[in-house]
PDB file of C-alpha atoms in Angstrom:
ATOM      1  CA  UNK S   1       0.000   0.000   0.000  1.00  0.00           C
ATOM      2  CA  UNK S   2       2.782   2.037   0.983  1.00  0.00           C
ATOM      3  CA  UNK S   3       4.633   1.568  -2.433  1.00  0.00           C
ATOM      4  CA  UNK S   4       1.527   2.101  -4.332  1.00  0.00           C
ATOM      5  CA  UNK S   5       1.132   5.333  -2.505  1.00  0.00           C
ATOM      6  CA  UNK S   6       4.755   6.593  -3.481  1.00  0.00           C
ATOM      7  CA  UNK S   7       4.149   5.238  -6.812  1.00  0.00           C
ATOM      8  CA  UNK S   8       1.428   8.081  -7.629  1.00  0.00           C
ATOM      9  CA  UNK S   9       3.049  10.483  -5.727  1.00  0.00           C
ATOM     10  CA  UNK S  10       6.236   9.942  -7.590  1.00  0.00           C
ATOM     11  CA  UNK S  11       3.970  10.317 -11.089  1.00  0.00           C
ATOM     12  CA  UNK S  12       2.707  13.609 -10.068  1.00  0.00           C
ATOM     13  CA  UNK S  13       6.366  14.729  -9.415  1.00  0.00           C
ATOM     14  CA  UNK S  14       7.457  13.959 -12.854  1.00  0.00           C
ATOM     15  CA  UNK S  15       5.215  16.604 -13.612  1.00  0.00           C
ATOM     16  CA  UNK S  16       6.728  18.822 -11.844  1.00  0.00           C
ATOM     17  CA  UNK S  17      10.096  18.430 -12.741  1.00  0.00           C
ATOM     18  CA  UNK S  18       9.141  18.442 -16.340  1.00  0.00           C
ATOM     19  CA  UNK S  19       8.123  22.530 -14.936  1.00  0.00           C
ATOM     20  CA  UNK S  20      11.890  22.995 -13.309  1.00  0.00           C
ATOM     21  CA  UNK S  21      13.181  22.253 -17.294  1.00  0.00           C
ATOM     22  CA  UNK S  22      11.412  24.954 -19.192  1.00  0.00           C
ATOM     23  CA  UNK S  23      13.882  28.090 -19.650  1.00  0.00           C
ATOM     24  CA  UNK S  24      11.247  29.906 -21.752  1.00  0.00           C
ATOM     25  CA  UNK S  25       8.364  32.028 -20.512  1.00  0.00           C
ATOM     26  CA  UNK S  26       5.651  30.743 -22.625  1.00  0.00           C
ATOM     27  CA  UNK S  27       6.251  27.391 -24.398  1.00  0.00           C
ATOM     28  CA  UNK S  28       4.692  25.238 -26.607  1.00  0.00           C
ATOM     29  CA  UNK S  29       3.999  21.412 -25.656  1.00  0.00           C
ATOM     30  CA  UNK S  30       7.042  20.956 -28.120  1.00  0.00           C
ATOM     31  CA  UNK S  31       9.306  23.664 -26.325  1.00  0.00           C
ATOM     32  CA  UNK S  32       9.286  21.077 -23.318  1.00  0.00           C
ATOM     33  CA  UNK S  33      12.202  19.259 -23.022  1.00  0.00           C
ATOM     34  CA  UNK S  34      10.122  16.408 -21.764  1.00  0.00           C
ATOM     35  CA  UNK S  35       6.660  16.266 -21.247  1.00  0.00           C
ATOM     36  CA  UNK S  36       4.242  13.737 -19.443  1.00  0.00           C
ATOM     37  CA  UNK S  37       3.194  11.359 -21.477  1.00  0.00           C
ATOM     38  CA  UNK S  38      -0.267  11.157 -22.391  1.00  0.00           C
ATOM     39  CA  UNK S  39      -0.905  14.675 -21.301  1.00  0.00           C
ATOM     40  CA  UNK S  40      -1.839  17.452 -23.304  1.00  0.00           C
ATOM     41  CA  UNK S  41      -0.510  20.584 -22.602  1.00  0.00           C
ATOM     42  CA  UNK S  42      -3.588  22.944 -21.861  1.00  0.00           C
ATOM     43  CA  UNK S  43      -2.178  26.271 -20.218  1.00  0.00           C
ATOM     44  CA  UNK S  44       0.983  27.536 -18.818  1.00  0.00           C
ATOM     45  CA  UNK S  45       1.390  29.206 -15.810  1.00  0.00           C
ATOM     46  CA  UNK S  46       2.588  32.425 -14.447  1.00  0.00           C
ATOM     47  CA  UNK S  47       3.596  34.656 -11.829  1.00  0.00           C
ATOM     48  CA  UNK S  48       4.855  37.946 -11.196  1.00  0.00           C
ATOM     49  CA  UNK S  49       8.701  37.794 -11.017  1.00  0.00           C
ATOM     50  CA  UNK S  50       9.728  40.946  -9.147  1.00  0.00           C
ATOM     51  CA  UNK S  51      13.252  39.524  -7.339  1.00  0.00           C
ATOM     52  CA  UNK S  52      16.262  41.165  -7.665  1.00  0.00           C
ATOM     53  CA  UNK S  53      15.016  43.990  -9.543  1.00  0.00           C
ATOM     54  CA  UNK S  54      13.442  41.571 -11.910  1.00  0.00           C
ATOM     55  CA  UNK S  55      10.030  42.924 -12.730  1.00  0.00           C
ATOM     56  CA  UNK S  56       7.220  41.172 -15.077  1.00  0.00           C
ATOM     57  CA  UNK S  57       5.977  38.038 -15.056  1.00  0.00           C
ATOM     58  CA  UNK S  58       8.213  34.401 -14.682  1.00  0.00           C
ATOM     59  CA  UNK S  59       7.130  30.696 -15.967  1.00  0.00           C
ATOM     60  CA  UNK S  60       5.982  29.097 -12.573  1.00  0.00           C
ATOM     61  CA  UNK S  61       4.034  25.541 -14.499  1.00  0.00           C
ATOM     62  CA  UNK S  62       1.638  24.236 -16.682  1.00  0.00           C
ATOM     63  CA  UNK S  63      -1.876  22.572 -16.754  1.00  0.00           C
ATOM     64  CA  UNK S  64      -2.324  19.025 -18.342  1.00  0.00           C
ATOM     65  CA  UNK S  65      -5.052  17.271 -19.728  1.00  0.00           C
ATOM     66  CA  UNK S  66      -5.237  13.617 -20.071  1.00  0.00           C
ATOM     67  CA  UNK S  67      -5.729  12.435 -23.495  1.00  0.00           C
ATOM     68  CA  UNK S  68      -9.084  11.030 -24.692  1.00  0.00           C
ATOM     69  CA  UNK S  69      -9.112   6.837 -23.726  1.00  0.00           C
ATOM     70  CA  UNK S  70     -12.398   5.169 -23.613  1.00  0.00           C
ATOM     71  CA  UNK S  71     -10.652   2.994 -20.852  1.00  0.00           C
ATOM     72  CA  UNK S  72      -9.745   6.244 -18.894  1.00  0.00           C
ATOM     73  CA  UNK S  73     -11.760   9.110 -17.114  1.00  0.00           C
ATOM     74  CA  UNK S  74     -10.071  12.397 -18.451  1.00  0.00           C
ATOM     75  CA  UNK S  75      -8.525  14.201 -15.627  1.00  0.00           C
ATOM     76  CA  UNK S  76      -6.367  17.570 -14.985  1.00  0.00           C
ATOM     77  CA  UNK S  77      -2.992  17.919 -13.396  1.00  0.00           C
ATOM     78  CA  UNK S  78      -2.066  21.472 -12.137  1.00  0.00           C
ATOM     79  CA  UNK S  79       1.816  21.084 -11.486  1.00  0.00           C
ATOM     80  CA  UNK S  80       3.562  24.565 -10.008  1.00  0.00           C
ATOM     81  CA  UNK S  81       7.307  24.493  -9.349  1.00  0.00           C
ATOM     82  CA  UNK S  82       9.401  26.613  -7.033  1.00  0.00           C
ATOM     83  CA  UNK S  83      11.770  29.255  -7.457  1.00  0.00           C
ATOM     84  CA  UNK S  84      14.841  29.010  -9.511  1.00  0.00           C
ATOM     85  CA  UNK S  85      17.512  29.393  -6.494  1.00  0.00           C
ATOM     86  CA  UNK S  86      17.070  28.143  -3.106  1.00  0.00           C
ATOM     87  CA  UNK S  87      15.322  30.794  -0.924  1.00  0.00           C
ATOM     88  CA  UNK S  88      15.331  33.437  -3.450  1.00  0.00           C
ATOM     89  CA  UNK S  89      12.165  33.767  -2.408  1.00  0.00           C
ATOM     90  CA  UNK S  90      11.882  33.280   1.453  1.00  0.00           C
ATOM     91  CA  UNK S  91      13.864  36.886   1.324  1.00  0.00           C
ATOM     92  CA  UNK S  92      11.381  38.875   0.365  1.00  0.00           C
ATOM     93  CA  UNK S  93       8.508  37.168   1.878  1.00  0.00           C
ATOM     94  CA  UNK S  94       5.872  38.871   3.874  1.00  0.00           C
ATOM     95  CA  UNK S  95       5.237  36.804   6.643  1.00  0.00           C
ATOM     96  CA  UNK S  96       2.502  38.792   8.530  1.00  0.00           C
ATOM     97  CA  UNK S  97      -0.957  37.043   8.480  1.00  0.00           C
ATOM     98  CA  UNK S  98      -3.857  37.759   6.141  1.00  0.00           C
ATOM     99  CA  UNK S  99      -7.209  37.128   6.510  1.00  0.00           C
ATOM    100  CA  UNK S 100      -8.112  33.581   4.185  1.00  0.00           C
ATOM    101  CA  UNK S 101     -10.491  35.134   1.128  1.00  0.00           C
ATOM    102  CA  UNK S 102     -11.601  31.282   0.965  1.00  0.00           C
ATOM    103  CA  UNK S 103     -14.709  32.060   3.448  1.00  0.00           C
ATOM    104  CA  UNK S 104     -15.735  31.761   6.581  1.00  0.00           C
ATOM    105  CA  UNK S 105     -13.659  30.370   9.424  1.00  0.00           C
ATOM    106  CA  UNK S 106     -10.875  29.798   6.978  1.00  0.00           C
ATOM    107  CA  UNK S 107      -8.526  31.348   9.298  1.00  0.00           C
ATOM    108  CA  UNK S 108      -4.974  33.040   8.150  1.00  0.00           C
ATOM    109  CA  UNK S 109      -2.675  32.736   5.840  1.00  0.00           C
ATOM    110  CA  UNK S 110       0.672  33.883   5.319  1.00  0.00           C
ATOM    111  CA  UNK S 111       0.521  37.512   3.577  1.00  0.00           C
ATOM    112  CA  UNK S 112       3.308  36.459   1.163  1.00  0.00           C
ATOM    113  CA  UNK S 113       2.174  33.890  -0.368  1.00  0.00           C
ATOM    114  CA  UNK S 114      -1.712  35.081  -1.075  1.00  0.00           C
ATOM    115  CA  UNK S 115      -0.208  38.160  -2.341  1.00  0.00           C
ATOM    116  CA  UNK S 116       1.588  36.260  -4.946  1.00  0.00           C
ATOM    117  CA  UNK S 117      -0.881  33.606  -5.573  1.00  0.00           C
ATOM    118  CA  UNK S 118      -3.652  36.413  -6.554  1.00  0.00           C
ATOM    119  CA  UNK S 119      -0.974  37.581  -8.943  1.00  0.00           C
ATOM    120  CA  UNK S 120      -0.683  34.208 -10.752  1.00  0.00           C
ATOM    121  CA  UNK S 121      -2.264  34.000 -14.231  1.00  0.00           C
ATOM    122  CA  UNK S 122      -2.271  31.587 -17.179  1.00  0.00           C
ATOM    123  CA  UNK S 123      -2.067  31.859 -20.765  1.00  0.00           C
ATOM    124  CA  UNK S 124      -2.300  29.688 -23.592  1.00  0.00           C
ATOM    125  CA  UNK S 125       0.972  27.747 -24.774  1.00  0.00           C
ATOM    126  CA  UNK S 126       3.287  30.034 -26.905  1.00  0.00           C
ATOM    127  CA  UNK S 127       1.151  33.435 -25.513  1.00  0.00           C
ATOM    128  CA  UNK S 128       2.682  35.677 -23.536  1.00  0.00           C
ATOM    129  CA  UNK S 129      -0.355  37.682 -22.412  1.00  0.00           C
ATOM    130  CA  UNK S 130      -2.264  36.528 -20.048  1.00  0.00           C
ATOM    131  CA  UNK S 131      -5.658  34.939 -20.403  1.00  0.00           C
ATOM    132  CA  UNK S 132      -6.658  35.417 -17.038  1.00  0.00           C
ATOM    133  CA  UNK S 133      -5.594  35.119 -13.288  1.00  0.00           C
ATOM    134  CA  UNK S 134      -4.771  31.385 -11.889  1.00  0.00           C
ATOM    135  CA  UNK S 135      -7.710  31.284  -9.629  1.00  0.00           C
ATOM    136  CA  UNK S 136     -10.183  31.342 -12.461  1.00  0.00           C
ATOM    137  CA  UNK S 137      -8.453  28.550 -14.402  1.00  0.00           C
ATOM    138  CA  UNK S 138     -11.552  26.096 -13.852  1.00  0.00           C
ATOM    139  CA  UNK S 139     -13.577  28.398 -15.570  1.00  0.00           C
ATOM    140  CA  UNK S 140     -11.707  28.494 -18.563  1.00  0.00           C
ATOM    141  CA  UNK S 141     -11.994  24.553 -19.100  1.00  0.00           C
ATOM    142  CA  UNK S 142     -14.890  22.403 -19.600  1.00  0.00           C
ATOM    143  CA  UNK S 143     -15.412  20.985 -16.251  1.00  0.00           C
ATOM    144  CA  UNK S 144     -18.385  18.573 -17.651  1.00  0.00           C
ATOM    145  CA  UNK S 145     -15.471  16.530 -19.255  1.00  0.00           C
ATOM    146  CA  UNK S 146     -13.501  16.161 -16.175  1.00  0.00           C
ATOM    147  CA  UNK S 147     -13.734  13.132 -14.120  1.00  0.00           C
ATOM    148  CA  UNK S 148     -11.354  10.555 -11.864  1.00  0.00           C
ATOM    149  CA  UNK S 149     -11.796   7.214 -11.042  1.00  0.00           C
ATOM    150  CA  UNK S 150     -13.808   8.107  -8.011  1.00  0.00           C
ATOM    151  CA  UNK S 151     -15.735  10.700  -9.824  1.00  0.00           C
ATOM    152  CA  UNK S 152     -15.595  13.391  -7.727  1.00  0.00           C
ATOM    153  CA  UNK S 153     -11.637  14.567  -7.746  1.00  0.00           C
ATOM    154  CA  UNK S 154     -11.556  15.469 -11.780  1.00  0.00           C
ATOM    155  CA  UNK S 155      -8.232  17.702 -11.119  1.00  0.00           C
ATOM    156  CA  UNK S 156      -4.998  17.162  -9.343  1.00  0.00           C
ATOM    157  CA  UNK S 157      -3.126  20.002  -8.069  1.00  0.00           C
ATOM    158  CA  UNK S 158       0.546  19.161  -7.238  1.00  0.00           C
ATOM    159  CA  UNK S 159       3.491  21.508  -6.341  1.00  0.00           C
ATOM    160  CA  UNK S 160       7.553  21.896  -4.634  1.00  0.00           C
ATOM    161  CA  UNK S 161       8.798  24.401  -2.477  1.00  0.00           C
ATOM    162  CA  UNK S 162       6.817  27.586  -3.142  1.00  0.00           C
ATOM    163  CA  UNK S 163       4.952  25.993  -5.800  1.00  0.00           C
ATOM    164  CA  UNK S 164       3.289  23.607  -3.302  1.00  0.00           C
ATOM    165  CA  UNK S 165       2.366  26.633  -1.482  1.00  0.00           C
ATOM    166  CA  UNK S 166       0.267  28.017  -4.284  1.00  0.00           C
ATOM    167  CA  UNK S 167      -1.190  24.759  -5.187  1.00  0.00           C
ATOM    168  CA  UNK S 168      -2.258  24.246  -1.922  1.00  0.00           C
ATOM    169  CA  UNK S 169      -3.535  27.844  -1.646  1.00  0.00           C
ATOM    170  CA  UNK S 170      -5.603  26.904  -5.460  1.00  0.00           C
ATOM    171  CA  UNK S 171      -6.788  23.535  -3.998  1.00  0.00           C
ATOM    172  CA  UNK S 172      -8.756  24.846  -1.295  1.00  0.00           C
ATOM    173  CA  UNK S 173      -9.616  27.900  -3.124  1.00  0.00           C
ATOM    174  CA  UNK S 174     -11.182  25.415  -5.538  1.00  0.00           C
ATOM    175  CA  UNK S 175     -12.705  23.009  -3.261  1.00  0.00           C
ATOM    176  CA  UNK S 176     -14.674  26.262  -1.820  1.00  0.00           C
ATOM    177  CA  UNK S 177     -16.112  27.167  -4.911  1.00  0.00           C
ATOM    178  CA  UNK S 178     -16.533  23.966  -6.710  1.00  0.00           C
ATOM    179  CA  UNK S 179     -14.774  20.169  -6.064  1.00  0.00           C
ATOM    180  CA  UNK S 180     -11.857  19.250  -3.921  1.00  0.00           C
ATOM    181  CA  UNK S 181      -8.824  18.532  -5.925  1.00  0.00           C
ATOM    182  CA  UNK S 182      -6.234  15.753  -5.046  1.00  0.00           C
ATOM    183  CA  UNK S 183      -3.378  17.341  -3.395  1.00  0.00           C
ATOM    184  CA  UNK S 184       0.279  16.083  -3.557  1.00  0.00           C
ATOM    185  CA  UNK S 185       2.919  18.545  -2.482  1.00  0.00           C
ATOM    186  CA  UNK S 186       6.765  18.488  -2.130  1.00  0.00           C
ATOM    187  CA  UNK S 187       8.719  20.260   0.487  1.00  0.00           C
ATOM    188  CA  UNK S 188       5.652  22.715   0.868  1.00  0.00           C
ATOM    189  CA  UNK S 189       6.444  25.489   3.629  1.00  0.00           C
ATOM    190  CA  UNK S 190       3.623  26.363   5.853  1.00  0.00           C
ATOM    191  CA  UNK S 191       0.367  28.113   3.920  1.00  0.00           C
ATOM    192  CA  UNK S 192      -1.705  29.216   7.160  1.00  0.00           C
ATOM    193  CA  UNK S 193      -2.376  29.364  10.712  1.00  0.00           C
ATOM    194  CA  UNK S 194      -4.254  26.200  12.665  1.00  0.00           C
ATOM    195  CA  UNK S 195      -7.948  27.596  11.549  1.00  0.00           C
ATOM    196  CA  UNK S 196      -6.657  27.616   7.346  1.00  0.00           C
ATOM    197  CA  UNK S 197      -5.071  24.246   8.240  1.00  0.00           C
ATOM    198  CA  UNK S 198      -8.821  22.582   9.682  1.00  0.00           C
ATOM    199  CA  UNK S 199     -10.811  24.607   7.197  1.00  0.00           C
ATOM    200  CA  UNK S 200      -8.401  23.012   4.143  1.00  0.00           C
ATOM    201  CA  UNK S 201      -8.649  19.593   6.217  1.00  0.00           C
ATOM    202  CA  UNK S 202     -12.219  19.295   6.146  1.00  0.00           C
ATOM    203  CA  UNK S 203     -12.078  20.185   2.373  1.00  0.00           C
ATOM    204  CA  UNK S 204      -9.375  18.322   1.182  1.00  0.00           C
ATOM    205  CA  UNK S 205      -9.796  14.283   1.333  1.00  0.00           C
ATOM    206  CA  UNK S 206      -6.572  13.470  -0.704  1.00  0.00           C
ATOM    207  CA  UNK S 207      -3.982  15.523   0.739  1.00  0.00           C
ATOM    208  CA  UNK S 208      -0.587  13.789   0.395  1.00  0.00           C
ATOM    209  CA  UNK S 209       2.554  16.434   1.855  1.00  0.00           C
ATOM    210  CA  UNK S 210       5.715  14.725   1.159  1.00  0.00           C
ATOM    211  CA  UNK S 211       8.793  15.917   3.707  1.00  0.00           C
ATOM    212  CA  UNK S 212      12.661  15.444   4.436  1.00  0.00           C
ATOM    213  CA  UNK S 213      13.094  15.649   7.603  1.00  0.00           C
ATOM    214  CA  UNK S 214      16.725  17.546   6.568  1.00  0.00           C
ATOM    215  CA  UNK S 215      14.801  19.954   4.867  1.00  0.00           C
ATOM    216  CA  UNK S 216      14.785  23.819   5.766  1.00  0.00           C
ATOM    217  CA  UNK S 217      12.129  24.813   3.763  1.00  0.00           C
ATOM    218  CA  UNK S 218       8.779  22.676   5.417  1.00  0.00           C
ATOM    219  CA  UNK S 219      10.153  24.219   9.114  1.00  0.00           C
ATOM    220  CA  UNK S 220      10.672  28.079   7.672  1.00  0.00           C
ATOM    221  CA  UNK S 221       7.221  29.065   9.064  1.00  0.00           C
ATOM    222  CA  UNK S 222       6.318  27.078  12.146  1.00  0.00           C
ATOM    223  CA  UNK S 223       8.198  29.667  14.637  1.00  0.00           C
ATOM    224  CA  UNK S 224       5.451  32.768  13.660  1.00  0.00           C
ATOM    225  CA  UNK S 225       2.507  30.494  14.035  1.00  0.00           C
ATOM    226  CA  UNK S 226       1.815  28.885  11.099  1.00  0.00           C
ATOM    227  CA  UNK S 227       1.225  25.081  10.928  1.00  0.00           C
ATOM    228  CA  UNK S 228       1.228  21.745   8.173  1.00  0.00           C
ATOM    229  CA  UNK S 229      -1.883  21.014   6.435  1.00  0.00           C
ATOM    230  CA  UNK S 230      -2.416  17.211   6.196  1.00  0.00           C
ATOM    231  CA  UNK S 231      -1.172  14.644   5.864  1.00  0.00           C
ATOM    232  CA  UNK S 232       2.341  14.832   6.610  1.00  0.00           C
ATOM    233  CA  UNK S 233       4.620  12.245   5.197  1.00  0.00           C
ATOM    234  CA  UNK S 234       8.702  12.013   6.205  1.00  0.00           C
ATOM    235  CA  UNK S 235      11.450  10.946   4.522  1.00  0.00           C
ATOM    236  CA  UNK S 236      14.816  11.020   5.458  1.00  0.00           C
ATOM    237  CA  UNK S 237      17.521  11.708   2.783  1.00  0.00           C
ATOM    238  CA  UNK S 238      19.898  11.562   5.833  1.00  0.00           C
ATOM    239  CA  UNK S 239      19.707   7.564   5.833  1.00  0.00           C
ATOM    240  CA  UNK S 240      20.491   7.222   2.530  1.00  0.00           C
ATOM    241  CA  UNK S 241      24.760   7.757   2.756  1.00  0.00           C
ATOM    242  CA  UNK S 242      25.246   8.167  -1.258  1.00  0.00           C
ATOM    243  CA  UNK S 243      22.752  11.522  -0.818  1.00  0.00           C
ATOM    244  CA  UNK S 244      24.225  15.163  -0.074  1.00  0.00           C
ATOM    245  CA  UNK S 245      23.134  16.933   3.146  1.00  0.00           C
ATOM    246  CA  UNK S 246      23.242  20.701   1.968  1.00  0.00           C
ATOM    247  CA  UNK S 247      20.405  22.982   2.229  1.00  0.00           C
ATOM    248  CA  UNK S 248      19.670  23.037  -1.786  1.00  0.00           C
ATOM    249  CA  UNK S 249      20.185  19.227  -1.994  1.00  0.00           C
ATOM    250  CA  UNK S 250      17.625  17.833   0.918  1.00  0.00           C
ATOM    251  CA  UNK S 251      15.303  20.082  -1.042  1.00  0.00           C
ATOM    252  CA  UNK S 252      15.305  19.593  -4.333  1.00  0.00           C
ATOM    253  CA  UNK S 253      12.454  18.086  -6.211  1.00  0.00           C
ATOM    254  CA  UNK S 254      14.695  15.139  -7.566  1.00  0.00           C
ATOM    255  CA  UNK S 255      15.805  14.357  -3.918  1.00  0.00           C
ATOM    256  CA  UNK S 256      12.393  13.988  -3.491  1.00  0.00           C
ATOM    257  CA  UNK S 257      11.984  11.680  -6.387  1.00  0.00           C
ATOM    258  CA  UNK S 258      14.694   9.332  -5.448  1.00  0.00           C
ATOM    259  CA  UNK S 259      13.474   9.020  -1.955  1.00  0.00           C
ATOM    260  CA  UNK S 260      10.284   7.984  -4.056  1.00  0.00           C
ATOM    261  CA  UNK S 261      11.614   5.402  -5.607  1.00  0.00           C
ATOM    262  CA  UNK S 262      12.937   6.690  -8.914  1.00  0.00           C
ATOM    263  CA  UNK S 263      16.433   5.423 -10.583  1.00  0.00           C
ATOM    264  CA  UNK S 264      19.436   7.484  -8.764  1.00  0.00           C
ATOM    265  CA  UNK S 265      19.903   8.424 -12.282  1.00  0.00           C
ATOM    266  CA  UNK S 266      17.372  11.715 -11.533  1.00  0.00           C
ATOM    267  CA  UNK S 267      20.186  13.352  -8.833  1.00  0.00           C
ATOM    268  CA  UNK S 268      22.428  15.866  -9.911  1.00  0.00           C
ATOM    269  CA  UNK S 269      25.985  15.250  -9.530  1.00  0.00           C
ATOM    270  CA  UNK S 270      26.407  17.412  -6.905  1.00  0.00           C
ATOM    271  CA  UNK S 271      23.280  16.057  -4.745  1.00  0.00           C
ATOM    272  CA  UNK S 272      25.168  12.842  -5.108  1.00  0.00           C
ATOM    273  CA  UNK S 273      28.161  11.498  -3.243  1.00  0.00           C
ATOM    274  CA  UNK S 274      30.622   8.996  -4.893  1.00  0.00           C
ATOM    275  CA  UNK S 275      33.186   8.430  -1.913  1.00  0.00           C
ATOM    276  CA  UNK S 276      31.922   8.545   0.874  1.00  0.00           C
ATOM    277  CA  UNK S 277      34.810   8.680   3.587  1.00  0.00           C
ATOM    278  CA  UNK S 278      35.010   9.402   7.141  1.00  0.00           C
ATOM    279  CA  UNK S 279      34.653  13.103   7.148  1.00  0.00           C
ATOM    280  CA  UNK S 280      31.306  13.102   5.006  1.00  0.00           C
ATOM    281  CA  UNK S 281      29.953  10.777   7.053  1.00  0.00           C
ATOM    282  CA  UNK S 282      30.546  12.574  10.493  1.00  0.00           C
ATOM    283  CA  UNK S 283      29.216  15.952   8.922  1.00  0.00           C
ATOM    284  CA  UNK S 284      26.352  14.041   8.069  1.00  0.00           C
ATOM    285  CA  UNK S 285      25.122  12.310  11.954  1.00  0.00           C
ATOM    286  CA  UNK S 286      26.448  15.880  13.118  1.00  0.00           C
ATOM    287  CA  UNK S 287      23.374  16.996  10.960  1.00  0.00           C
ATOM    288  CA  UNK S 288      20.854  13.974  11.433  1.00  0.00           C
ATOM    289  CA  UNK S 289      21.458  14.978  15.319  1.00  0.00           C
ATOM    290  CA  UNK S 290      20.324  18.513  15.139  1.00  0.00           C
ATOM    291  CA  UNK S 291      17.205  17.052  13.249  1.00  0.00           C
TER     292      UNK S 291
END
C-alpha cells in the first residue's frame, strides 16, 4: 500500500520536474524538453517575477489534460514548481498574516504567499499575455469533461517548495467554490495558521505532503505560528549515505523523487556522493542529530 502510494506520488512529481526544465516564458507542448506522457498541454502558468530587480511576469508551471481513452476518465494535473535558487524567495517574503479570502472560518494565511498567488495567471501555450488570473483557471476549461476514477476529484493540483504553497492555496480555493482537488505537495512550507489548516482539512480528502526531515524549507514558518496542512509524510535523505546533506540538496524536487523510488539516475551530480569517507559521514550524523 505504501509503495503504491509513493508510486502516484512519484507520477505527479514527474510533472513537476518536467516545470523545473522549461527556460522559456511561454512554451509550446514541443518547447518542453520532456513532457508527461499522455498529457496534453492545456495552459501555462505564471507569476509575477519581481526579485532582484526583476520585474514582469516568470514561468511558474503548466496545466495538463489527459488524453481522450475510452478505458480512462479524463482528468487535470495542475503542477507549479518553485523558485529558480534556493530561498530566493523566502527573502522577500511577507510573513505577517492575512485574513483567508476562501470564506468563513478559513482562518490566516501567510501575507506572502496570497499576495503572490492572486498575482498568478495563465495563458495559452506560446502566448505571452495573459488569459486570465490562476484562480479562475476552472472556468476556462470544460469541467463537464472532467472526471477521476472516483468521480468526484476530476483535477490534481501538485506543487515543490513555493509551488506547493500556491497549489495548496488553489486547492482549497477550488474546493470552496466547486470540487476538492487531489493534493500532492513536495517540500511545501507552511500556507496558514491552525484555523486555514482545519478549514483546508475538512475540504481536502486526498492531501498527500511529502517531507525530508533535513529539509529547511517545510520548518521556515512554524516559529510565527503557522502550521502543516495534512497529511504529513517524512522521509529522510539523511539515511540514505550516497545523498548530499546541503540545504539546496535535501530540497530539491529530484531528492524527493529518489526518496520515491525513482532510478538514482534523476540526482544531480552534486546532490550525489561517490566516496563517501570518514569526514562526510561525520558531517552528516552531526546533521541527522540537530534534526
Amino acid at each position: 500500500m505504501v509503495k503504491s502510494t509513493q508510486a502516484i506520488a512519484l507520477k505527479y512529481a514527474h510533472f513537476i520536474d518536467a516545470a523545473y526544465h522549461v527556460k522559456e516564458q511561454s512554451p509550446s507542448q514541443e518547447q518542453y524538453p520532456f513532457f508527461p506522457p499522455g498529457f496534453t498541454l492545456v495552459y501555462n502558468i505564471h507569476r509575477k517575477d519581481t526579485g532582484k530587480g526583476r520585474t514582469g511576469l516568470a514561468y511558474s508551471g503548466f496545466l495538463a489534460r489527459s488524453n481522450f481513452s475510452p478505458d480512462a476518465p479524463t482528468t487535470y494535473v495542475l503542477a507549479l514548481r518553485g523558485s529558480a535558487e534556493f530561498l530566493d524567495w523566502a527573502e522577500r517574503l511577507d510573513i505577517l498574516p492575512s485574513p483567508s479570502p476562501f470564506g468563513n472560518n478559513s482562518g490566516n494565511v501567510v501575507s506572502g504567499f496570497l499576495d503572490m498567488y492572486n498575482g498568478m495567471t495563465f495563458s495559452e501555450p506560446g502566448q505571452t499575455k495573459p488569459k486570465g488570473l490562476l484562480k479562475y483557471i476552472r472556468y476556462s476549461i470544460h469541467y463537464t469533461n472532467m472526471q477521476s476514477e472516483d468521480d468526484t476529484q476530476p483535477m490534481v493540483c501538485t506543487g515543490h517548495g513555493l509551488g506547493a504553497a500556491m497549489a495548496t492555496l488553489f486547492a482549497v480555493g477550488d474546493a470552496y467554490t466547486l470540487h476538492p482537488c487531489r493534493l500532492y505537495t513536495f517540500g511545501s512550507p507552511c500556507v496558514g495558521d491552525a484555523a486555514f489548516v482545519s478549514f483546508h482539512n475538512s475540504l481536502i480528502t486526498t492531501s498527500e505532503r511529502y517531507y525530508n526531515l533535513p529539509d529547511l524549507i517545510p520548518t521556515l514558518l512554524d516559529a510565527f505560528g503557522y502550521d502543516h496542512v495534512h497529511n504529513g509524510i517524512p522521509l529522510d535523505s539523511l539515511g540514505d549515505a550516497s545523498l548530499g546533506w546541503l540545504p539546496d540538496c535535501t530540497h530539491s524536487l529530484r531528492t524527493y523523487m529518489y526518496m520515491l523510488g525513482a532510478a538514482n539516475t534523476v540526482l544531480s551530480e552534486n546532490c550525489l556522493i561517490s566516496d563517501i569517507d570518514d569526514d562526510v559521514m561525520i558531517k552528516k550524523l552531526s546533521f541527522r542529530r540537530r534534526y
